[in-house]
Amino acid sequence: MPRYLKEILIGFVPVLFIFLAFIGVNIIPLLLATLLIGSLLFLANMRGGLAVGAGTDRKRKKTSPQKLTFEQIGGQDNAKQELMEALDFLIKHEEIRELGIRPLKGILLTGPPGTGKTLLAKAAAHYTDSVFVGSSGSEFVEMYVGVGAGRIRELFRDARSRAAKENKQSAIIFIDEIDVIGGKREGGQQREYDQTLNQLLTEMDGIYSSDSPRILLIAATNRKEMLDSALLRPGRFDRHIQVDLPDKKGRKHILELHAKNKPLHDEADLGKIAEESYGFSGAQLESVMNEAAIYAMRDGLKEIEQRHLSMSIDKVMMGERTDRESTLEEKKRVAIHELGHAIMAELVRPGSVKQVALSPRGKALGYVRHNPQEEQYLYTKSFLEEQIMIALGGAASEEIFYGGRSTGSSNDFEQALNIVQTMMRSGLTSLGIVDLDMVTKVELMKENHLILEDLMKRTRTMLEERRTIYEQSLDILLKEETLSGEQFRCLFREHSLLPA
Ligand code: ATP
């Protein structure tokens, strides 16, 4: 169908009607018929069912270049390995058929946002020489019943027709955020999503090994526990691959990949940046490289220096510096709050504070930067308690000096509550080893309260004993807006305030 057919029709039909009226033809029946056909076409288009012209825009959005290879994905060695092994099913289809193995229909990639799940799916298409058709769960959510199901049909049709057109033996359909349509079906109430999910299951059941093109579904989610069991049963998404946040080696690899098209100064050390960006996802690391290049450009330089990279870590972690002007009283309060965190950090993990800053960034009015941590996969109860105490240090400090808290602690409390949750799930609280779904909310609240109250008390006591350090640190912070870890530790030593 010509590209501009719609526009031509819109221009031509009114002119034709005017001409017919002019020569004396009764155009009312024609007008009514046109209106009727128009509304029918519109409705069909809304339901995502019409093949002619309908959804061509959507189709264009779903397809993307598939030049990406596994080598262009940093870290994720295990995920890549597992995925490649699974993909051999698609490549060695003859052996698979001879042995009577049922085809692999679905692979589920699970992991936090921005870890490279979409990249892995694209690389999978390249590795297996398949057509790649990408979509997202949210594209199938519509108010009208049946629209989502229609789009699923369209997605599979699209994959098959593109494979035929491009002369490929297989097609990979990628569905990001599968949890949007594949969430658990609860109760008797029929939802529009259920029809969409049923359609997806039906399409998956219709995939056979002898089919050409062979279809493989790859779905991604960061909430696997939300998925309906029908999706996860054997024969559907029965290969699960965990795509985790990268470790130090992986982070360095990702940084190097994104530095390839950027001029780096000889002294820029990506290994150090990988160390400092603990907990960053691939997408955040890409952003670090990009922001660093922007900082270099702002400085009128042709090469990215180490300081640009360090500055962009701060920016990605805490947002851009803002020029919000606060009153002296507010600044003092922020300084007291941040010092609370910093003192606690230095007490429980000596040498861990890198900088205390009073400059507003993103939503925060001040912040404490910590030195890079050792990569750790297991946490003890005391480590988690210390982490909570560092988070509570800000509020405890405000209580000591102002007799009450402020709204500035909400993020800290959120962090503390998350850690308590982890402790409960890991059997590290007085609840013992429990299934949290079987404990009442009242009991959970009680336990939560007990843990946090006790830790708050301990934090306050430890901070009260170090009151003297606040005065000098506060002076420096208000004057300079930053206090380095070294300066801070000097004050500690002067006052002999480190724990015995
Ligand atoms: P979401 O769950 O939010 O959809 P995702 O896990 O699918 O995220 P991607 O879309 O694959 O993440 O990654 C986003 C961007 O982050 C990529 O375009 C790439 O620039 C960068 N990125 C993420 N992970 C990696 C990686 N392992 N190697 C290189 N770049 C990466």
Coordinates of C-alpha atoms and ligand atoms in Angstrom, one line a residue:
M1 CA 0.0 0.0 0.0
P2 CA 1.5 3.4 -1.0
R3 CA 2.9 5.4 1.9
Y4 CA 0.7 8.5 1.4
L5 CA -2.5 6.7 0.5
K6 CA -4.3 8.0 3.5
E7 CA -3.4 11.6 2.8
I8 CA -4.3 11.2 -0.9
L9 CA -7.7 9.8 0.0
I10 CA -8.4 12.6 2.6
G11 CA -7.7 15.2 -0.2
F12 CA -9.4 13.4 -3.0
V13 CA -12.8 12.3 -1.5
P14 CA -14.1 15.7 -0.5
V15 CA -13.1 17.1 -3.9
L16 CA -15.0 14.2 -5.6
F17 CA -18.1 14.9 -3.4
I18 CA -18.1 18.6 -4.2
F19 CA -17.8 17.8 -7.9
L20 CA -20.7 15.3 -7.8
A21 CA -22.9 17.8 -5.9
F22 CA -22.0 20.5 -8.4
I23 CA -23.2 18.4 -11.4
G24 CA -26.4 17.6 -9.6
V25 CA -25.8 14.1 -8.2
N26 CA -27.5 13.2 -4.9
I27 CA -24.5 12.6 -2.6
I28 CA -26.3 11.9 0.7
P29 CA -26.2 8.0 0.3
L30 CA -22.6 8.2 -0.7
L31 CA -21.8 10.4 2.3
L32 CA -23.5 7.9 4.7
A33 CA -21.7 4.9 3.1
T34 CA -18.3 6.7 3.4
L35 CA -19.0 7.5 7.1
L36 CA -20.0 3.9 7.8
I37 CA -16.9 2.5 6.1
G38 CA -14.7 5.1 7.9
S39 CA -16.0 4.1 11.3
L40 CA -15.6 0.4 10.6
L41 CA -12.0 0.9 9.6
F42 CA -11.3 3.1 12.6
L43 CA -12.8 0.4 15.0
A44 CA -10.8 -2.3 13.3
N45 CA -7.7 -0.3 13.6
M46 CA -8.3 0.3 17.4
R47 CA -8.6 -3.5 17.9
G48 CA -5.2 -3.9 16.3
G49 CA -6.6 -6.5 13.9
L50 CA -6.5 -5.0 10.4
A51 CA -3.5 -6.1 8.4
V52 CA -3.8 -3.4 5.8
G53 CA -1.9 -0.4 6.8
A54 CA -2.9 -0.8 10.4
G55 CA -0.2 -0.6 13.0
T56 CA 2.6 0.1 10.4
D57 CA 4.0 2.7 12.8
R58 CA 3.9 0.2 15.6
K59 CA 5.7 -2.3 13.4
R60 CA 8.4 0.1 12.6
K61 CA 8.9 0.8 16.3
K62 CA 9.2 -2.9 17.1
T63 CA 11.9 -3.7 14.7
S64 CA 15.5 -2.6 15.3
P65 CA 18.9 -3.1 13.9
Q66 CA 20.3 -6.5 15.0
K67 CA 24.0 -5.9 14.5
L68 CA 24.7 -6.2 18.2
T69 CA 26.9 -9.1 19.2
F70 CA 27.6 -10.6 22.6
E71 CA 31.1 -9.1 22.5
Q72 CA 29.5 -5.6 22.7
I73 CA 27.9 -6.5 26.0
G74 CA 30.1 -5.9 29.0
G75 CA 30.3 -8.2 32.0
Q76 CA 27.3 -10.6 32.3
D77 CA 29.6 -13.6 31.5
N78 CA 27.3 -16.1 33.2
A79 CA 24.2 -14.8 31.6
K80 CA 25.8 -14.7 28.1
Q81 CA 27.1 -18.3 28.6
E82 CA 23.7 -19.6 29.7
L83 CA 21.9 -17.8 26.9
M84 CA 24.3 -19.1 24.3
E85 CA 23.8 -22.6 25.5
A86 CA 20.0 -22.2 25.3
L87 CA 20.3 -20.7 21.9
D88 CA 22.0 -23.7 20.6
F89 CA 18.5 -25.3 20.6
L90 CA 17.7 -22.9 17.8
I91 CA 20.9 -23.5 15.9
K92 CA 21.1 -27.3 16.2
H93 CA 17.4 -27.8 15.3
E94 CA 18.1 -30.9 13.2
E95 CA 19.7 -32.8 16.1
I96 CA 16.9 -31.6 18.3
R97 CA 14.3 -33.0 16.0
E98 CA 16.0 -36.3 15.5
L99 CA 16.2 -36.8 19.2
G100 CA 12.6 -35.8 19.7
I101 CA 13.4 -33.0 22.0
R102 CA 10.6 -30.5 22.3
P103 CA 11.6 -27.1 21.1
L104 CA 12.6 -24.4 23.5
K105 CA 9.9 -21.8 23.3
G106 CA 10.7 -19.2 25.9
I107 CA 13.6 -17.7 27.8
L108 CA 13.0 -15.4 30.7
L109 CA 15.7 -12.8 31.6
T110 CA 15.4 -11.6 35.1
G111 CA 17.2 -8.7 36.7
P112 CA 17.2 -5.1 37.8
P113 CA 16.6 -2.3 35.2
G114 CA 19.4 -1.3 32.9
T115 CA 21.5 -4.4 33.2
G116 CA 21.4 -5.3 29.5
K117 CA 18.5 -7.6 29.1
T118 CA 17.4 -6.0 25.8
L119 CA 20.9 -6.0 24.6
L120 CA 21.2 -9.7 25.3
A121 CA 18.0 -10.4 23.4
K122 CA 19.3 -8.4 20.4
A123 CA 22.7 -10.2 20.5
A124 CA 20.8 -13.5 20.7
A125 CA 19.1 -12.6 17.4
H126 CA 22.4 -11.9 15.8
Y127 CA 24.0 -15.1 17.2
T128 CA 21.2 -17.3 15.8
D129 CA 20.9 -15.2 12.5
S130 CA 17.2 -14.6 13.4
V131 CA 14.9 -11.7 12.8
F132 CA 14.5 -9.6 15.9
V133 CA 11.0 -8.2 16.8
G134 CA 10.9 -6.2 20.0
S135 CA 8.0 -5.0 22.1
S136 CA 7.1 -4.1 25.6
G137 CA 4.4 -5.5 27.9
S138 CA 2.9 -2.0 28.2
E139 CA 2.2 -1.9 24.5
F140 CA -0.5 -4.6 25.0
V141 CA -2.4 -2.8 27.7
E142 CA -5.5 -1.1 26.3
M143 CA -8.8 -0.1 27.7
Y144 CA -10.7 -2.1 25.0
V145 CA -11.2 -5.8 25.5
G146 CA -9.5 -7.9 22.9
V147 CA -7.1 -5.2 21.7
G148 CA -4.1 -6.6 23.6
A149 CA -4.9 -10.1 22.4
G150 CA -5.1 -8.7 18.8
R151 CA -1.7 -7.1 19.2
I152 CA -0.1 -10.4 20.4
R153 CA -1.5 -12.1 17.3
E154 CA -0.1 -9.2 15.2
L155 CA 3.3 -9.5 16.9
F156 CA 3.7 -13.2 16.0
R157 CA 2.3 -12.5 12.5
D158 CA 4.8 -9.7 12.1
A159 CA 7.7 -12.0 13.2
R160 CA 6.7 -14.7 10.7
S161 CA 6.3 -12.3 7.8
R162 CA 9.5 -10.5 8.4
A163 CA 11.4 -13.8 8.7
A164 CA 9.9 -14.8 5.4
K165 CA 10.7 -11.5 3.8
E166 CA 14.3 -11.4 5.0
N167 CA 14.7 -15.1 4.2
K168 CA 15.6 -16.1 7.7
Q169 CA 15.0 -19.5 9.3
S170 CA 14.1 -18.1 12.7
A171 CA 12.7 -15.1 14.5
I172 CA 13.2 -13.9 18.1
I173 CA 10.3 -12.1 19.7
F174 CA 11.4 -10.0 22.7
I175 CA 8.9 -8.8 25.2
D176 CA 10.2 -6.4 27.8
E177 CA 8.3 -5.9 31.1
I178 CA 6.4 -9.2 30.6
D179 CA 5.0 -8.7 34.1
V180 CA 2.6 -6.1 32.8
I181 CA 0.7 -8.7 30.9
G182 CA 1.9 -11.9 32.6
G183 CA 1.1 -11.0 36.2
K184 CA -0.6 -13.6 38.5
R185 CA -4.3 -14.1 37.6
E186 CA -6.2 -13.8 40.9
G187 CA -9.8 -14.3 41.8
G188 CA -12.6 -14.9 39.3
Q189 CA -12.6 -11.4 37.9
Q190 CA -11.7 -11.5 34.2
R191 CA -9.4 -8.7 33.2
E192 CA -8.4 -7.5 29.8
Y193 CA -4.9 -8.6 30.7
D194 CA -6.1 -12.2 31.1
Q195 CA -7.2 -12.3 27.5
T196 CA -3.8 -10.9 26.4
L197 CA -2.0 -13.5 28.5
N198 CA -4.2 -16.3 27.2
Q199 CA -3.5 -15.3 23.7
L200 CA 0.3 -15.3 24.4
L201 CA 0.0 -18.8 25.9
T202 CA -2.0 -19.9 22.9
E203 CA 0.6 -18.6 20.5
M204 CA 3.4 -20.2 22.5
D205 CA 1.6 -23.5 22.4
G206 CA 1.4 -23.2 18.6
I207 CA 5.1 -23.1 18.2
Y208 CA 6.5 -26.4 16.8
S209 CA 10.0 -27.4 16.1
S210 CA 9.2 -28.3 12.4
D211 CA 7.7 -24.8 11.8
S212 CA 9.5 -22.4 9.6
P213 CA 10.4 -19.8 10.7
R214 CA 11.1 -21.2 14.1
I215 CA 10.0 -18.7 16.8
L216 CA 11.7 -18.1 20.1
L217 CA 10.3 -15.8 22.7
I218 CA 12.6 -13.9 25.1
A219 CA 11.0 -12.0 27.8
A220 CA 12.4 -9.7 30.5
T221 CA 11.2 -8.7 33.9
N222 CA 12.6 -7.5 37.2
R223 CA 9.7 -9.0 39.1
K224 CA 9.7 -12.7 38.4
E225 CA 7.8 -13.5 41.5
M226 CA 4.8 -11.6 40.1
L227 CA 4.5 -13.8 37.0
D228 CA 1.6 -16.2 36.5
S229 CA 2.7 -19.8 37.0
A230 CA 1.1 -20.7 33.6
L231 CA 3.8 -18.7 32.0
L232 CA 6.6 -20.4 33.8
R233 CA 5.5 -24.0 33.4
P234 CA 7.6 -26.4 31.3
G235 CA 7.1 -25.8 27.6
R236 CA 6.6 -22.1 28.1
F237 CA 9.2 -19.8 29.7
D238 CA 11.1 -22.6 31.3
R239 CA 14.6 -21.3 30.9
H240 CA 15.4 -18.6 33.4
I241 CA 18.5 -16.5 33.2
Q242 CA 19.5 -14.1 35.9
V243 CA 21.0 -10.8 34.7
D244 CA 22.6 -9.2 37.7
L245 CA 24.2 -5.9 38.4
P246 CA 27.8 -6.1 37.2
D247 CA 30.7 -6.7 39.5
K248 CA 33.9 -4.7 39.4
K249 CA 35.3 -6.5 36.5
G250 CA 32.0 -6.3 34.6
R251 CA 31.7 -2.6 35.4
K252 CA 35.2 -1.9 34.0
H253 CA 34.4 -3.9 30.9
I254 CA 31.2 -1.9 30.3
L255 CA 33.0 1.4 30.9
E256 CA 35.6 0.4 28.4
L257 CA 33.0 -0.5 25.8
H258 CA 31.3 2.9 26.2
A259 CA 34.7 4.7 26.1
K260 CA 35.5 3.3 22.7
N261 CA 34.1 6.3 20.8
K262 CA 35.4 8.8 23.4
P263 CA 38.8 10.4 23.7
L264 CA 40.1 9.6 27.2
H265 CA 43.1 11.4 28.8
D266 CA 46.1 9.1 29.3
E267 CA 45.8 9.4 33.0
A268 CA 42.1 8.5 33.2
D269 CA 41.8 5.3 35.0
L270 CA 38.6 3.3 34.3
G271 CA 39.5 0.7 36.8
K272 CA 39.2 3.3 39.6
I273 CA 35.9 4.5 38.2
A274 CA 34.7 0.9 38.2
E275 CA 35.7 0.6 41.8
E276 CA 33.8 3.8 42.8
S277 CA 30.7 2.9 40.9
Y278 CA 29.7 0.0 43.1
G279 CA 26.1 -1.0 42.6
F280 CA 25.7 0.8 39.2
S281 CA 23.9 -0.8 36.4
G282 CA 25.1 -1.0 32.8
A283 CA 22.8 1.9 31.8
Q284 CA 24.1 4.0 34.7
L285 CA 27.7 3.3 33.6
E286 CA 26.8 4.3 30.0
S287 CA 25.5 7.5 31.5
V288 CA 28.7 8.1 33.5
M289 CA 30.7 8.0 30.3
N290 CA 28.3 10.2 28.5
E291 CA 28.1 12.8 31.4
A292 CA 31.9 12.8 31.7
A293 CA 32.2 13.7 28.0
I294 CA 29.7 16.5 28.5
Y295 CA 31.8 17.9 31.5
A296 CA 34.9 17.8 29.3
M297 CA 33.1 19.7 26.5
R298 CA 31.9 22.3 29.1
D299 CA 35.5 22.7 30.1
G300 CA 36.5 23.3 26.5
L301 CA 38.7 20.2 26.5
K302 CA 39.3 17.6 23.8
E303 CA 39.9 14.7 26.2
I304 CA 38.0 13.3 29.1
E305 CA 39.9 13.6 32.4
Q306 CA 39.6 11.5 35.6
R307 CA 37.9 14.4 37.4
H308 CA 35.2 14.5 34.8
L309 CA 34.6 10.8 35.4
S310 CA 34.4 11.3 39.1
M311 CA 32.1 14.2 38.8
S312 CA 29.8 12.3 36.6
I313 CA 29.6 9.4 39.1
D314 CA 28.3 11.9 41.6
K315 CA 25.8 13.2 39.1
V316 CA 24.5 9.8 38.1
M317 CA 24.3 8.8 41.8
M318 CA 22.7 11.9 43.2
G319 CA 21.6 14.1 40.3
E320 CA 22.9 17.4 39.0
R321 CA 24.1 20.1 41.3
T322 CA 21.4 22.6 41.9
D323 CA 21.8 26.3 42.8
R324 CA 19.0 26.1 45.4
E325 CA 19.8 28.8 48.0
S326 CA 18.9 27.8 51.6
T327 CA 19.0 29.8 54.7
L328 CA 21.9 29.6 57.1
E329 CA 19.7 27.9 59.7
E330 CA 18.7 25.3 57.1
K331 CA 22.3 24.8 56.0
K332 CA 23.3 24.2 59.6
R333 CA 20.6 21.6 60.1
V334 CA 21.7 19.8 56.9
A335 CA 25.3 19.9 58.1
I336 CA 24.4 18.4 61.4
H337 CA 22.3 15.7 59.7
E338 CA 25.1 14.8 57.2
L339 CA 27.7 14.8 60.0
G340 CA 25.5 12.3 61.9
H341 CA 25.8 9.9 58.9
A342 CA 29.5 10.6 58.5
I343 CA 30.4 10.1 62.2
M344 CA 28.5 6.8 62.3
A345 CA 30.1 5.6 59.1
E346 CA 33.6 6.4 60.4
L347 CA 32.8 4.7 63.8
V348 CA 31.5 1.5 62.4
R349 CA 33.8 1.4 59.2
P350 CA 36.9 3.4 60.0
G351 CA 38.3 5.1 56.9
S352 CA 35.1 4.8 54.9
V353 CA 34.2 8.5 54.5
K354 CA 35.5 10.1 51.4
Q355 CA 33.7 13.5 51.6
V356 CA 30.9 15.3 53.4
A357 CA 29.3 17.9 51.2
L358 CA 26.8 20.6 51.8
S359 CA 26.1 21.4 48.2
P360 CA 22.6 20.6 47.0
R361 CA 22.4 17.8 44.4
G362 CA 19.2 16.4 42.9
K363 CA 16.7 16.3 45.8
A364 CA 19.4 16.1 48.5
L365 CA 20.6 19.2 50.3
G366 CA 23.8 17.6 51.3
Y367 CA 25.5 14.2 51.1
V368 CA 28.3 11.9 52.3
R369 CA 30.4 10.1 49.8
H370 CA 31.9 6.8 50.9
N371 CA 35.1 5.2 49.7
P372 CA 34.7 2.3 47.3
Q373 CA 33.7 -0.9 49.1
E374 CA 35.0 -4.3 48.7
E375 CA 32.7 -6.4 46.5
Q376 CA 30.5 -8.4 48.9
Y377 CA 27.8 -11.0 48.3
L378 CA 27.0 -12.1 51.8
Y379 CA 26.1 -9.8 54.7
T380 CA 26.2 -10.6 58.4
K381 CA 23.6 -9.4 60.9
S382 CA 26.1 -7.0 62.4
F383 CA 27.0 -5.6 59.0
L384 CA 23.4 -4.9 58.2
E385 CA 22.8 -3.4 61.7
E386 CA 25.7 -1.0 61.2
Q387 CA 24.3 -0.1 57.8
I388 CA 21.0 0.8 59.4
M389 CA 22.9 2.9 62.1
I390 CA 24.7 4.9 59.4
A391 CA 21.3 5.6 57.8
L392 CA 19.7 6.6 61.1
G393 CA 22.7 8.8 62.0
G394 CA 21.2 11.8 60.3
A395 CA 17.9 11.8 62.2
A396 CA 19.6 10.9 65.5
S397 CA 21.9 13.8 65.1
E398 CA 19.0 16.2 64.5
E399 CA 17.4 14.9 67.6
I400 CA 20.5 15.5 69.7
F401 CA 21.0 19.1 68.5
Y402 CA 17.4 20.2 67.7
G403 CA 15.3 18.0 69.9
G404 CA 13.4 16.6 66.9
R405 CA 13.6 15.3 63.3
S406 CA 12.8 16.9 60.0
T407 CA 11.5 15.7 56.6
G408 CA 15.2 15.3 55.5
S409 CA 15.3 11.7 56.9
S410 CA 12.6 10.1 54.7
N411 CA 15.1 8.5 52.3
D412 CA 17.2 7.3 55.2
F413 CA 14.3 5.6 56.8
E414 CA 13.3 4.0 53.5
Q415 CA 16.8 2.6 53.3
A416 CA 16.7 1.4 56.9
L417 CA 13.3 -0.3 56.4
N418 CA 14.5 -2.1 53.3
I419 CA 17.4 -3.5 55.3
V420 CA 15.1 -4.6 58.1
Q421 CA 13.0 -6.4 55.4
T422 CA 16.2 -8.2 54.2
M423 CA 17.0 -9.2 57.7
M424 CA 13.5 -10.6 58.3
R425 CA 13.6 -12.6 55.1
S426 CA 17.0 -14.0 56.0
G427 CA 15.9 -15.1 59.4
L428 CA 18.1 -12.6 61.2
T429 CA 15.5 -11.2 63.5
S430 CA 13.7 -12.5 66.6
L431 CA 10.9 -13.7 64.3
G432 CA 13.2 -16.5 63.4
I433 CA 13.0 -18.4 60.1
V434 CA 9.5 -17.4 58.8
D435 CA 7.5 -17.0 55.7
L436 CA 6.7 -13.3 55.8
D437 CA 3.4 -13.9 54.1
M438 CA 2.3 -15.9 57.1
V439 CA 3.2 -13.2 59.7
T440 CA 0.5 -10.6 60.5
K441 CA 1.2 -7.0 59.7
V442 CA 0.9 -6.2 63.4
E443 CA 3.7 -8.7 64.2
L444 CA 5.9 -7.3 61.4
M445 CA 5.3 -3.8 62.6
K446 CA 6.2 -4.7 66.2
E447 CA 9.4 -6.4 65.1
N448 CA 10.3 -3.5 62.8
H449 CA 9.8 -1.1 65.7
L450 CA 11.8 -3.1 68.1
I451 CA 14.8 -3.4 65.8
L452 CA 14.8 0.3 64.7
E453 CA 14.2 1.7 68.2
D454 CA 17.1 -0.4 69.6
L455 CA 19.4 0.7 66.8
M456 CA 18.3 4.3 67.0
K457 CA 19.1 4.3 70.8
R458 CA 22.6 2.8 70.1
T459 CA 23.2 5.4 67.3
R460 CA 22.2 8.3 69.6
T461 CA 24.5 7.1 72.4
M462 CA 27.5 6.8 70.1
L463 CA 26.9 10.2 68.6
E464 CA 26.3 11.9 71.9
E465 CA 29.7 10.7 73.0
R466 CA 31.3 12.5 70.0
R467 CA 29.5 15.8 70.4
T468 CA 32.8 17.7 70.4
I469 CA 33.6 16.8 66.8
Y470 CA 30.5 18.5 65.5
E471 CA 31.6 22.0 66.3
Q472 CA 34.8 22.1 64.3
S473 CA 33.4 20.0 61.4
L474 CA 30.4 22.3 61.3
D475 CA 32.6 25.4 61.0
I476 CA 34.6 23.9 58.1
L477 CA 31.4 22.7 56.3
L478 CA 29.6 26.0 56.5
K479 CA 32.7 27.9 55.3
E480 CA 34.0 25.5 52.6
E481 CA 30.8 23.5 51.8
T482 CA 32.9 20.3 51.8
L483 CA 34.9 18.3 54.3
S484 CA 37.3 15.7 53.0
G485 CA 37.6 12.3 54.6
E486 CA 41.2 13.1 55.6
Q487 CA 40.3 16.3 57.4
F488 CA 37.5 14.5 59.1
R489 CA 39.7 11.7 60.4
C490 CA 42.2 14.3 61.6
L491 CA 39.5 15.8 63.8
F492 CA 38.7 12.4 65.1
R493 CA 42.3 11.7 66.0
E494 CA 42.7 15.1 67.6
H495 CA 39.8 14.5 69.9
S496 CA 40.7 10.8 70.3
L497 CA 37.2 9.9 69.4
L498 CA 37.7 6.7 67.5
P499 CA 36.2 3.6 69.2
A500 CA 38.6 1.9 71.6
Ligands
ATP1 P1 15.1 -2.5 31.4 O1 14.8 -3.6 32.4 O2 14.9 -1.1 32.1 O3 14.3 -2.6 30.1 P2 17.4 -3.6 30.3 O4 18.0 -4.6 31.3 O5 16.7 -4.2 29.2 O6 16.6 -2.5 31.1 P3 19.1 -2.4 28.3 O7 17.9 -1.7 27.7 O8 19.6 -3.6 27.7 O9 18.7 -2.7 29.8 O10 20.3 -1.4 28.6 C1 20.1 0.0 28.5 C2 21.4 0.6 28.1 O11 22.4 0.5 29.1 C3 22.0 0.0 26.8 O12 21.6 0.6 25.7 C4 23.5 0.2 27.0 O13 23.9 1.4 26.6 C5 23.6 0.1 28.5 N1 24.0 -1.2 29.1 C6 23.3 -1.9 30.0 N2 24.0 -3.1 30.2 C7 25.1 -3.1 29.5 C8 26.1 -4.0 29.3 N3 26.1 -5.2 30.0 N4 27.1 -3.7 28.5 C9 27.1 -2.6 27.8 N5 26.1 -1.6 27.9 C10 25.1 -1.9 28.7

